[in-house]
């Protein structure tokens, strides 16, 4: 209900504020406008679905969700693709170390076959989508599974070959970066440094250490004119971006680890094939660290959303905490920091659901303009969240103005303030008297009687008795509130 209240408002009055985004291609904050308004196309590099994703991976998709909702807030329509890497690449220029899908197959005791890869990918694709739902990430227009676009990838390689951008070796087909002089423009890569910095050349048939496989020959995989094998990792993103969004994207996103190799490779392949600029804006998100080490499965600190849930945190708690840091700042994860975020969100939700929700919501334009300006400043979510609190603390606003304004802000931040109030209160663990077990109801009534009789000792004893049954009591101006204790 409130979402529509707000979106009809934005559609009628697109904000006059500028939308500027940090573009890795230029290294500056650039004013954004799409090629074909009102549509904006976004391609986000997705996970390899060989295991549960960790909280660092999830940070990326929360941030791109904010990007998408910000664009909608500015009146645009968004077409978004997230890819799912669902087969191994067995290449030496993907991530260092063992191929992730192979690792997954070994871990689950599955054979090395295409159908086993599919089985593994199905399990972890579902787990990834469940995580994104729990974090209120809007589903993309297209979830692109790499295995469903192999034909497209082969055709793209054939186009590159036809134009003379590739060469064949005994183990595969490689992109010849010397044929693409703009190679390395993202992040200003110096090719000579790459050559001199290269360790022992793993593949002596490669012309340049930075040449990368677009096809890898092998015993397993798909048939092609170069023999059986797999497309390279980078080619899947070029093929799926072009197939689902067209030859030119407005925005391409990924983590900072993708800039040097993966994204420069995507640019080279796509632009060599189409002759057009591939993506006009490149946005990159910084890492989450734990004790200054990046969160990563292979480093053994790959905390997942499931781990957070076991510690008593909800998807909203994690999303709220993420929004308190800017997407281009590295952030250090600690349970204490997340707990502080959880407490802040709890206070926010209680005040919204219990004190504002009975009022008729109206939006305070001044605050909303400031909110829009923060988002327009390269998605400055920490300032946007701070402004939300300013609204809550502003003693000059009516409850209705506060309610309408926080709901409008929440249509971008989506930390659950738009939930139906009774449902929202229940999700905080606050229970109505009638929902309590009879013995707890009786203890509550006795405690009220003791309080009225000013028998504080007895009231405290009864509070303890209620606590022992898994509930906590808090006295508020509206009367006692009872909350189910979580396992945090
Ligand atoms: P991968 O499956 O490793 O390709 O990762 C999927 C996405 O998560 C990519 O955009 C990575 O850049 C991103 N990512 C990986 N590790 C982290 C981390 N520790 N913090 C934030 N993002 C990460
Ligand atoms: Zn990609």
CSV table of C-alpha atoms in Angstrom, one decimal, residues 120-377:
chain,number,residue,atom,x,y,z
A,120,UNK,CA,25.3,-29.1,-7.4
A,121,UNK,CA,24.4,-25.7,-9.0
A,122,UNK,CA,20.7,-26.3,-8.5
A,123,UNK,CA,21.2,-26.7,-4.7
A,124,UNK,CA,23.3,-23.6,-4.3
A,125,UNK,CA,21.3,-21.5,-6.7
A,126,UNK,CA,18.2,-22.1,-4.6
A,127,UNK,CA,20.2,-21.3,-1.4
A,128,UNK,CA,21.5,-18.1,-3.0
A,129,UNK,CA,18.0,-17.0,-4.1
A,130,UNK,CA,16.7,-17.7,-0.6
A,131,UNK,CA,19.4,-15.5,0.9
A,132,UNK,CA,18.6,-12.7,-1.5
A,133,UNK,CA,14.9,-13.0,-0.6
A,134,UNK,CA,15.8,-12.8,3.1
A,135,UNK,CA,17.7,-9.6,2.5
A,136,UNK,CA,14.8,-8.1,0.6
A,137,UNK,CA,16.9,-7.9,-2.6
A,138,UNK,CA,14.5,-7.4,-5.6
A,139,UNK,CA,14.8,-10.3,-8.0
A,140,UNK,CA,16.5,-9.3,-11.2
A,141,UNK,CA,14.6,-9.2,-14.5
A,142,UNK,CA,16.8,-12.2,-15.6
A,143,UNK,CA,18.7,-14.7,-13.6
A,144,UNK,CA,21.1,-15.9,-16.3
A,145,UNK,CA,22.5,-19.4,-15.8
A,146,UNK,CA,25.8,-19.7,-17.8
A,147,UNK,CA,25.0,-23.3,-18.8
A,148,UNK,CA,21.8,-22.0,-20.6
A,149,UNK,CA,23.8,-19.6,-22.8
A,150,UNK,CA,26.6,-21.9,-24.0
A,151,UNK,CA,25.4,-21.6,-27.6
A,152,UNK,CA,25.6,-17.8,-27.4
A,153,UNK,CA,29.1,-18.0,-25.9
A,154,UNK,CA,30.3,-20.2,-28.8
A,155,UNK,CA,28.8,-17.8,-31.3
A,156,UNK,CA,30.6,-14.9,-29.7
A,157,UNK,CA,33.9,-16.7,-29.8
A,158,UNK,CA,33.3,-17.5,-33.5
A,159,UNK,CA,32.7,-13.8,-34.1
A,160,UNK,CA,35.9,-12.9,-32.3
A,161,UNK,CA,37.8,-15.6,-34.3
A,162,UNK,CA,36.3,-14.3,-37.6
A,163,UNK,CA,37.5,-10.8,-36.8
A,164,UNK,CA,41.0,-12.1,-36.0
A,165,UNK,CA,41.0,-11.4,-32.2
A,166,UNK,CA,41.8,-15.0,-31.1
A,167,UNK,CA,44.4,-17.7,-31.7
A,168,UNK,CA,44.1,-21.4,-31.1
A,169,UNK,CA,46.6,-23.4,-29.0
A,170,UNK,CA,46.8,-27.1,-28.1
A,171,UNK,CA,44.7,-26.5,-24.9
A,172,UNK,CA,42.2,-23.9,-26.1
A,173,UNK,CA,41.4,-20.6,-27.8
A,174,UNK,CA,42.8,-17.4,-26.5
A,175,UNK,CA,42.0,-13.7,-26.8
A,176,UNK,CA,45.0,-11.9,-28.2
A,177,UNK,CA,45.1,-8.7,-26.2
A,178,UNK,CA,47.7,-7.2,-28.5
A,179,UNK,CA,44.9,-6.9,-31.1
A,180,UNK,CA,42.8,-4.8,-28.8
A,181,UNK,CA,44.9,-1.7,-28.0
A,182,UNK,CA,42.4,-0.4,-25.4
A,183,UNK,CA,43.0,-3.5,-23.3
A,184,UNK,CA,43.4,-2.6,-19.6
A,185,UNK,CA,41.5,0.7,-19.7
A,186,UNK,CA,39.5,-0.1,-16.6
A,187,UNK,CA,41.7,0.7,-13.6
A,188,UNK,CA,44.5,1.8,-16.0
A,189,UNK,CA,46.4,-1.5,-16.2
A,190,UNK,CA,49.9,-1.3,-17.5
A,191,UNK,CA,50.5,-4.2,-19.9
A,192,UNK,CA,54.3,-4.0,-19.7
A,193,UNK,CA,54.1,-4.3,-15.9
A,194,UNK,CA,51.9,-7.4,-16.5
A,195,UNK,CA,54.4,-8.9,-18.8
A,196,UNK,CA,57.5,-8.3,-16.6
A,197,UNK,CA,55.6,-9.1,-13.4
A,198,UNK,CA,54.3,-12.5,-14.8
A,199,UNK,CA,55.7,-15.5,-13.0
A,200,UNK,CA,56.8,-18.5,-14.9
A,201,UNK,CA,54.6,-18.6,-17.9
A,202,UNK,CA,52.0,-21.4,-17.1
A,203,UNK,CA,51.2,-21.8,-20.8
A,204,UNK,CA,54.1,-21.3,-23.1
A,205,UNK,CA,51.8,-21.1,-26.2
A,206,UNK,CA,50.3,-17.8,-24.9
A,207,UNK,CA,51.5,-14.7,-26.8
A,208,UNK,CA,51.2,-12.5,-23.8
A,209,UNK,CA,50.7,-13.5,-20.1
A,210,UNK,CA,47.5,-11.5,-20.0
A,211,UNK,CA,45.9,-13.3,-23.0
A,212,UNK,CA,43.0,-15.2,-21.6
A,213,UNK,CA,41.1,-18.4,-22.6
A,214,UNK,CA,37.7,-17.9,-24.4
A,215,UNK,CA,37.6,-21.7,-24.9
A,216,UNK,CA,39.3,-24.4,-22.9
A,217,UNK,CA,39.6,-27.9,-24.6
A,218,UNK,CA,38.9,-30.9,-22.4
A,219,UNK,CA,37.4,-34.3,-22.1
A,220,UNK,CA,34.3,-32.9,-20.5
A,221,UNK,CA,31.9,-30.1,-21.7
A,222,UNK,CA,30.2,-29.0,-24.9
A,223,UNK,CA,30.9,-29.7,-28.5
A,224,UNK,CA,32.4,-26.9,-30.6
A,225,UNK,CA,34.4,-26.4,-33.7
A,226,UNK,CA,37.6,-26.4,-31.5
A,227,UNK,CA,36.6,-29.7,-30.0
A,228,UNK,CA,34.9,-30.6,-26.8
A,229,UNK,CA,35.4,-28.2,-23.8
A,230,UNK,CA,34.2,-25.3,-21.8
A,231,UNK,CA,33.8,-21.6,-22.6
A,232,UNK,CA,36.2,-19.4,-20.6
A,233,UNK,CA,34.9,-17.7,-17.5
A,234,UNK,CA,35.0,-14.1,-18.9
A,235,UNK,CA,33.1,-14.9,-22.1
A,236,UNK,CA,30.0,-16.0,-20.2
A,237,UNK,CA,29.4,-12.5,-18.9
A,238,UNK,CA,29.9,-10.8,-22.3
A,239,UNK,CA,27.5,-13.3,-23.9
A,240,UNK,CA,24.8,-13.1,-21.3
A,241,UNK,CA,25.0,-9.3,-21.0
A,242,UNK,CA,24.5,-9.0,-24.7
A,243,UNK,CA,21.9,-11.7,-24.9
A,244,UNK,CA,19.7,-10.3,-22.1
A,245,UNK,CA,20.4,-6.5,-22.2
A,246,UNK,CA,21.8,-5.7,-25.6
A,247,UNK,CA,25.2,-4.6,-27.0
A,248,UNK,CA,25.5,-1.6,-24.8
A,249,UNK,CA,24.8,-1.5,-21.1
A,250,UNK,CA,24.2,1.5,-19.0
A,251,UNK,CA,25.8,0.1,-15.8
A,252,UNK,CA,28.0,-2.9,-15.1
A,253,UNK,CA,28.7,-3.9,-11.5
A,254,UNK,CA,31.0,-6.2,-9.6
A,255,UNK,CA,33.4,-6.4,-6.7
A,256,UNK,CA,36.8,-4.6,-6.8
A,257,UNK,CA,38.5,-8.0,-7.4
A,258,UNK,CA,36.9,-8.1,-10.8
A,259,UNK,CA,38.3,-4.8,-12.2
A,260,UNK,CA,41.7,-5.9,-13.5
A,261,UNK,CA,41.2,-9.2,-15.1
A,262,UNK,CA,37.5,-10.1,-15.4
A,263,UNK,CA,36.1,-6.8,-16.4
A,264,UNK,CA,38.9,-5.8,-18.7
A,265,UNK,CA,38.5,-9.1,-20.4
A,266,UNK,CA,34.7,-8.6,-20.7
A,267,UNK,CA,35.3,-5.1,-22.2
A,268,UNK,CA,37.9,-6.5,-24.7
A,269,UNK,CA,35.7,-9.4,-25.9
A,270,UNK,CA,32.4,-7.4,-26.1
A,271,UNK,CA,33.8,-4.3,-27.8
A,272,UNK,CA,35.9,-6.3,-30.2
A,273,UNK,CA,32.8,-8.3,-31.2
A,274,UNK,CA,30.3,-5.5,-31.4
A,275,UNK,CA,32.4,-2.4,-32.2
A,276,UNK,CA,30.5,-0.5,-29.6
A,277,UNK,CA,31.3,0.8,-26.1
A,278,UNK,CA,30.2,-2.1,-23.8
A,279,UNK,CA,29.2,-0.4,-20.6
A,280,UNK,CA,29.1,3.4,-19.9
A,281,UNK,CA,29.3,3.1,-16.1
A,282,UNK,CA,31.3,0.6,-14.1
A,283,UNK,CA,30.5,0.4,-10.4
A,284,UNK,CA,32.7,-1.6,-8.0
A,285,UNK,CA,32.0,-2.6,-4.4
A,286,UNK,CA,34.6,-2.9,-1.7
A,287,UNK,CA,35.2,-5.9,0.4
A,288,UNK,CA,34.1,-7.0,3.8
A,289,UNK,CA,37.0,-8.0,6.1
A,290,UNK,CA,37.3,-9.8,9.4
A,291,UNK,CA,40.4,-8.9,11.3
A,292,UNK,CA,41.7,-7.1,8.2
A,293,UNK,CA,41.4,-10.3,6.1
A,294,UNK,CA,38.8,-10.4,3.3
A,295,UNK,CA,35.9,-12.7,3.9
A,296,UNK,CA,36.5,-15.7,1.6
A,297,UNK,CA,35.6,-19.3,1.6
A,298,UNK,CA,39.1,-20.4,0.8
A,299,UNK,CA,40.6,-18.3,3.7
A,300,UNK,CA,38.3,-20.2,6.1
A,301,UNK,CA,36.3,-17.1,7.3
A,302,UNK,CA,33.4,-17.4,4.9
A,303,UNK,CA,30.5,-16.6,7.3
A,304,UNK,CA,27.1,-17.1,5.7
A,305,UNK,CA,23.7,-15.7,6.3
A,306,UNK,CA,22.9,-19.0,8.0
A,307,UNK,CA,25.6,-18.5,10.5
A,308,UNK,CA,24.2,-15.0,11.3
A,309,UNK,CA,20.7,-16.5,11.7
A,310,UNK,CA,22.1,-19.0,14.2
A,311,UNK,CA,23.5,-16.1,16.1
A,312,UNK,CA,20.0,-14.6,16.3
A,313,UNK,CA,20.3,-12.0,13.5
A,314,UNK,CA,17.7,-11.5,10.8
A,315,UNK,CA,18.2,-10.5,7.1
A,316,UNK,CA,17.0,-7.0,8.0
A,317,UNK,CA,19.6,-6.7,10.8
A,318,UNK,CA,22.4,-7.5,8.3
A,319,UNK,CA,20.9,-5.3,5.6
A,320,UNK,CA,20.6,-2.4,8.0
A,321,UNK,CA,24.2,-2.8,9.2
A,322,UNK,CA,25.4,-2.9,5.6
A,323,UNK,CA,23.7,0.4,4.7
A,324,UNK,CA,25.5,2.1,7.5
A,325,UNK,CA,28.7,1.9,5.4
A,326,UNK,CA,29.3,3.3,1.9
A,327,UNK,CA,29.6,0.6,-0.8
A,328,UNK,CA,33.1,1.9,-1.8
A,329,UNK,CA,34.5,1.7,1.8
A,330,UNK,CA,36.0,-1.6,3.0
A,331,UNK,CA,34.1,-2.6,6.2
A,332,UNK,CA,35.2,-4.8,9.0
A,333,UNK,CA,32.7,-7.3,10.3
A,334,UNK,CA,32.3,-8.0,14.0
A,335,UNK,CA,29.4,-9.6,15.8
A,336,UNK,CA,29.4,-6.6,18.2
A,337,UNK,CA,29.0,-4.1,15.4
A,338,UNK,CA,26.1,-6.2,13.9
A,339,UNK,CA,24.5,-6.4,17.4
A,340,UNK,CA,24.6,-2.6,17.7
A,341,UNK,CA,22.9,-2.4,14.2
A,342,UNK,CA,20.3,-4.9,15.3
A,343,UNK,CA,19.5,-2.9,18.4
A,344,UNK,CA,19.2,0.3,16.4
A,345,UNK,CA,16.9,-1.3,13.9
A,346,UNK,CA,14.8,-2.8,16.8
A,347,UNK,CA,14.3,0.7,18.3
A,348,UNK,CA,13.5,2.1,14.9
A,349,UNK,CA,10.9,-0.5,14.1
A,350,UNK,CA,9.2,-0.2,17.5
A,351,UNK,CA,8.8,3.5,17.2
A,352,UNK,CA,7.5,3.2,13.6
A,353,UNK,CA,5.1,0.3,14.3
A,354,UNK,CA,3.9,1.3,17.7
A,355,UNK,CA,3.9,5.1,17.7
A,356,UNK,CA,3.5,6.2,14.1
A,357,UNK,CA,1.5,3.5,12.4
A,358,UNK,CA,-1.9,4.6,13.6
A,359,UNK,CA,-1.4,8.0,12.0
A,360,UNK,CA,-2.2,8.9,8.3
A,361,UNK,CA,1.1,9.0,6.5
A,362,UNK,CA,2.1,12.2,4.7
A,363,UNK,CA,5.6,12.8,3.2
A,364,UNK,CA,7.7,15.7,4.4
A,365,UNK,CA,9.1,17.1,1.1
A,366,UNK,CA,12.1,18.8,2.7
A,367,UNK,CA,13.4,15.6,4.3
A,368,UNK,CA,12.7,13.6,1.2
A,369,UNK,CA,14.7,16.0,-1.0
A,370,UNK,CA,17.6,15.7,1.3
A,371,UNK,CA,17.3,11.9,1.3
A,372,UNK,CA,17.2,11.9,-2.5
A,373,UNK,CA,20.3,14.1,-2.6
A,374,UNK,CA,22.2,11.6,-0.4
A,375,UNK,CA,21.3,8.8,-2.7
A,376,UNK,CA,22.2,10.9,-5.7
A,377,UNK,CA,25.6,11.4,-4.2
